[in-house]
Amino acid sequence: MTAPSTLRLAQFNLSLAGRQAGEIKAKMLAPTPSRQIKNLAATLQRVRPDVVVLCEFDHPGDGGDDGALAAFCERHLAESQHGDMPIDYPYRYLPATNTGLKLTVPVSEHQHLTNAQQCHGFGDYHGQFGYVILSRYPIEDDAIRTWQHFAWHQLPHHQLPTDYYTEQAQQALRLASKNLVSVPVLVGDDRIQVVACHPTPPVFDGPEKRNWRRNSDEIHQLIGLLDNADWLVDDKGAHGGLSPKTPFVVIGDLNADPSYGDGDKQAIGALLHHPRVHPEVAVGTQVPKSDAAQSHAFRFIEGKGRAIATHNGGLRLDYVLPSRELAVIASGVFWPAPDDADYPLICDKNGQEHAHSDHRLVWVDVALS
């Protein structure tokens, strides 16, 4: 494939989490595709990202594909949806995930926990709420780094609630609710590190605020990766994160809004104002936005007019954050207005959004050398 002059990078939370293992695979292989799957595939065909992180896409959890992702790519993305041109993603990566991976020690003595709450990351089965990476350009598989096993207590100044977890759980519990990964993508002469993660939502808590604390600390772990911090040890025992001046893009549903919602505003603010993150895309004039979002009635925010929202509740949760080394050409949020021909992709005729996702696709175009 000829190297392009620009690269479109995207984040899309698909909300494809089944109630039981194998449910999403069955939907992908069904003779008649569901409207949701067709609309999600059509959205990707409309926006046509070159590299995209898809959050909440169930898979076996161990890094393998049970056929669901292959079916999505080969039966849905590679087939025209609503008249759109098919799109091919020959390079795919399914990070192993902590969701649904049960701890082997007692978790808490304070209350009865569900099976999903006794896992390293919340999930009724291993792989629920996992994420995947699709690319039109080669992934350097041998150079992928992961921090799935990094323990929460290893984070400097961690906020692990010691009065909630047992001593055994405090030593065993991993920090990443899914995984933190750094994936090199090769585009011609360019090598860009795709840093992906999906921190836990900072809600569904008791007074110990374990999820709020964990979301904050997962973001601080991500900041440590950008800082090339020596305390950060990957799953192969190597210390540090990204070397200085390495071009990167942080992509993920971070479940944190810098102004609204329940997350730690200081943590997400520190990431958005990080000296290595492109300031205009993080907090400036090139923050991805959609004019149509301004007319949407938000659940979590009173009033209207928030063009930078990426969730139908009005929060900015989904991020594509290039490094300063990358020249940003354009950015946006796929959020069609009610009078737009694409509106049926996100809402049915009754205005219900179950036929799509509660998140919107976010994209950023960067120039390549």
PDB file of N, CA and C in Angstrom, residues 23 78 84 89 113 138 142 170 189 208 236 266 271 278 293 311 337 357 366:
ATOM      1  N   GLU A  23     -21.969 -14.242  22.891  1.00  0.00           N
ATOM      2  CA  GLU A  23     -23.170 -13.594  22.350  1.00  0.00           C
ATOM      3  C   GLU A  23     -22.833 -12.672  21.182  1.00  0.00           C
ATOM      4  N   ALA A  78     -16.217  -5.309   5.360  1.00  0.00           N
ATOM      5  CA  ALA A  78     -15.810  -5.601   3.986  1.00  0.00           C
ATOM      6  C   ALA A  78     -17.005  -5.718   3.037  1.00  0.00           C
ATOM      7  N   ASP A  84     -22.398   2.340   1.337  1.00  0.00           N
ATOM      8  CA  ASP A  84     -21.056   2.867   1.562  1.00  0.00           C
ATOM      9  C   ASP A  84     -19.989   1.925   1.017  1.00  0.00           C
ATOM     10  N   TYR A  89      -9.431  -3.900   6.978  1.00  0.00           N
ATOM     11  CA  TYR A  89      -8.434  -3.755   8.034  1.00  0.00           C
ATOM     12  C   TYR A  89      -7.653  -5.069   8.140  1.00  0.00           C
ATOM     13  N   LEU A 113     -19.876  -9.555  47.165  1.00  0.00           N
ATOM     14  CA  LEU A 113     -19.545  -9.073  45.839  1.00  0.00           C
ATOM     15  C   LEU A 113     -20.057 -10.043  44.782  1.00  0.00           C
ATOM     16  N   PRO A 138       0.667  -1.845   8.595  1.00  0.00           N
ATOM     17  CA  PRO A 138       1.243  -2.916   9.413  1.00  0.00           C
ATOM     18  C   PRO A 138       1.446  -2.532  10.885  1.00  0.00           C
ATOM     19  N   ASP A 142       6.105  -7.603  17.157  1.00  0.00           N
ATOM     20  CA  ASP A 142       7.178  -7.961  18.085  1.00  0.00           C
ATOM     21  C   ASP A 142       7.559  -6.816  19.021  1.00  0.00           C
ATOM     22  N   GLN A 170      -4.941  -6.403  47.908  1.00  0.00           N
ATOM     23  CA  GLN A 170      -4.129  -5.205  47.719  1.00  0.00           C
ATOM     24  C   GLN A 170      -2.821  -5.530  47.000  1.00  0.00           C
ATOM     25  N   ASP A 189       7.508   5.496   5.875  1.00  0.00           N
ATOM     26  CA  ASP A 189       8.722   5.734   6.672  1.00  0.00           C
ATOM     27  C   ASP A 189       8.397   6.188   8.081  1.00  0.00           C
ATOM     28  N   GLU A 208     -16.120   4.038  49.646  1.00  0.00           N
ATOM     29  CA  GLU A 208     -14.672   3.895  49.444  1.00  0.00           C
ATOM     30  C   GLU A 208     -14.211   4.474  48.107  1.00  0.00           C
ATOM     31  N   LYS A 236       6.901  -7.676  30.298  1.00  0.00           N
ATOM     32  CA  LYS A 236       8.132  -8.429  30.044  1.00  0.00           C
ATOM     33  C   LYS A 236       9.273  -7.985  30.963  1.00  0.00           C
ATOM     34  N   GLN A 266      -8.736  16.652  37.995  1.00  0.00           N
ATOM     35  CA  GLN A 266      -7.303  16.951  38.013  1.00  0.00           C
ATOM     36  C   GLN A 266      -6.517  15.920  37.210  1.00  0.00           C
ATOM     37  N   LEU A 271      -3.473  15.045  32.043  1.00  0.00           N
ATOM     38  CA  LEU A 271      -3.193  14.401  30.760  1.00  0.00           C
ATOM     39  C   LEU A 271      -3.376  15.382  29.605  1.00  0.00           C
ATOM     40  N   HIS A 278      -0.425  17.137  22.064  1.00  0.00           N
ATOM     41  CA  HIS A 278      -0.720  18.257  21.181  1.00  0.00           C
ATOM     42  C   HIS A 278      -1.755  19.172  21.853  1.00  0.00           C
ATOM     43  N   ALA A 293     -24.084  18.117  18.000  1.00  0.00           N
ATOM     44  CA  ALA A 293     -24.184  17.805  19.428  1.00  0.00           C
ATOM     45  C   ALA A 293     -24.784  18.955  20.215  1.00  0.00           C
ATOM     46  N   HIS A 311     -20.328  11.525  24.105  1.00  0.00           N
ATOM     47  CA  HIS A 311     -21.269  10.571  24.685  1.00  0.00           C
ATOM     48  C   HIS A 311     -22.636  11.220  24.686  1.00  0.00           C
ATOM     49  N   ALA A 337     -26.826  15.421  12.594  1.00  0.00           N
ATOM     50  CA  ALA A 337     -27.987  16.155  13.084  1.00  0.00           C
ATOM     51  C   ALA A 337     -29.273  15.449  12.663  1.00  0.00           C
ATOM     52  N   SER A 357     -24.761   3.218  19.375  1.00  0.00           N
ATOM     53  CA  SER A 357     -23.972   3.171  20.600  1.00  0.00           C
ATOM     54  C   SER A 357     -24.274   4.430  21.387  1.00  0.00           C
ATOM     55  N   VAL A 366      -3.759  13.493  10.933  1.00  0.00           N
ATOM     56  CA  VAL A 366      -2.418  14.028  11.121  1.00  0.00           C
ATOM     57  C   VAL A 366      -1.640  13.906   9.820  1.00  0.00           C
TER      58      VAL A 366
END
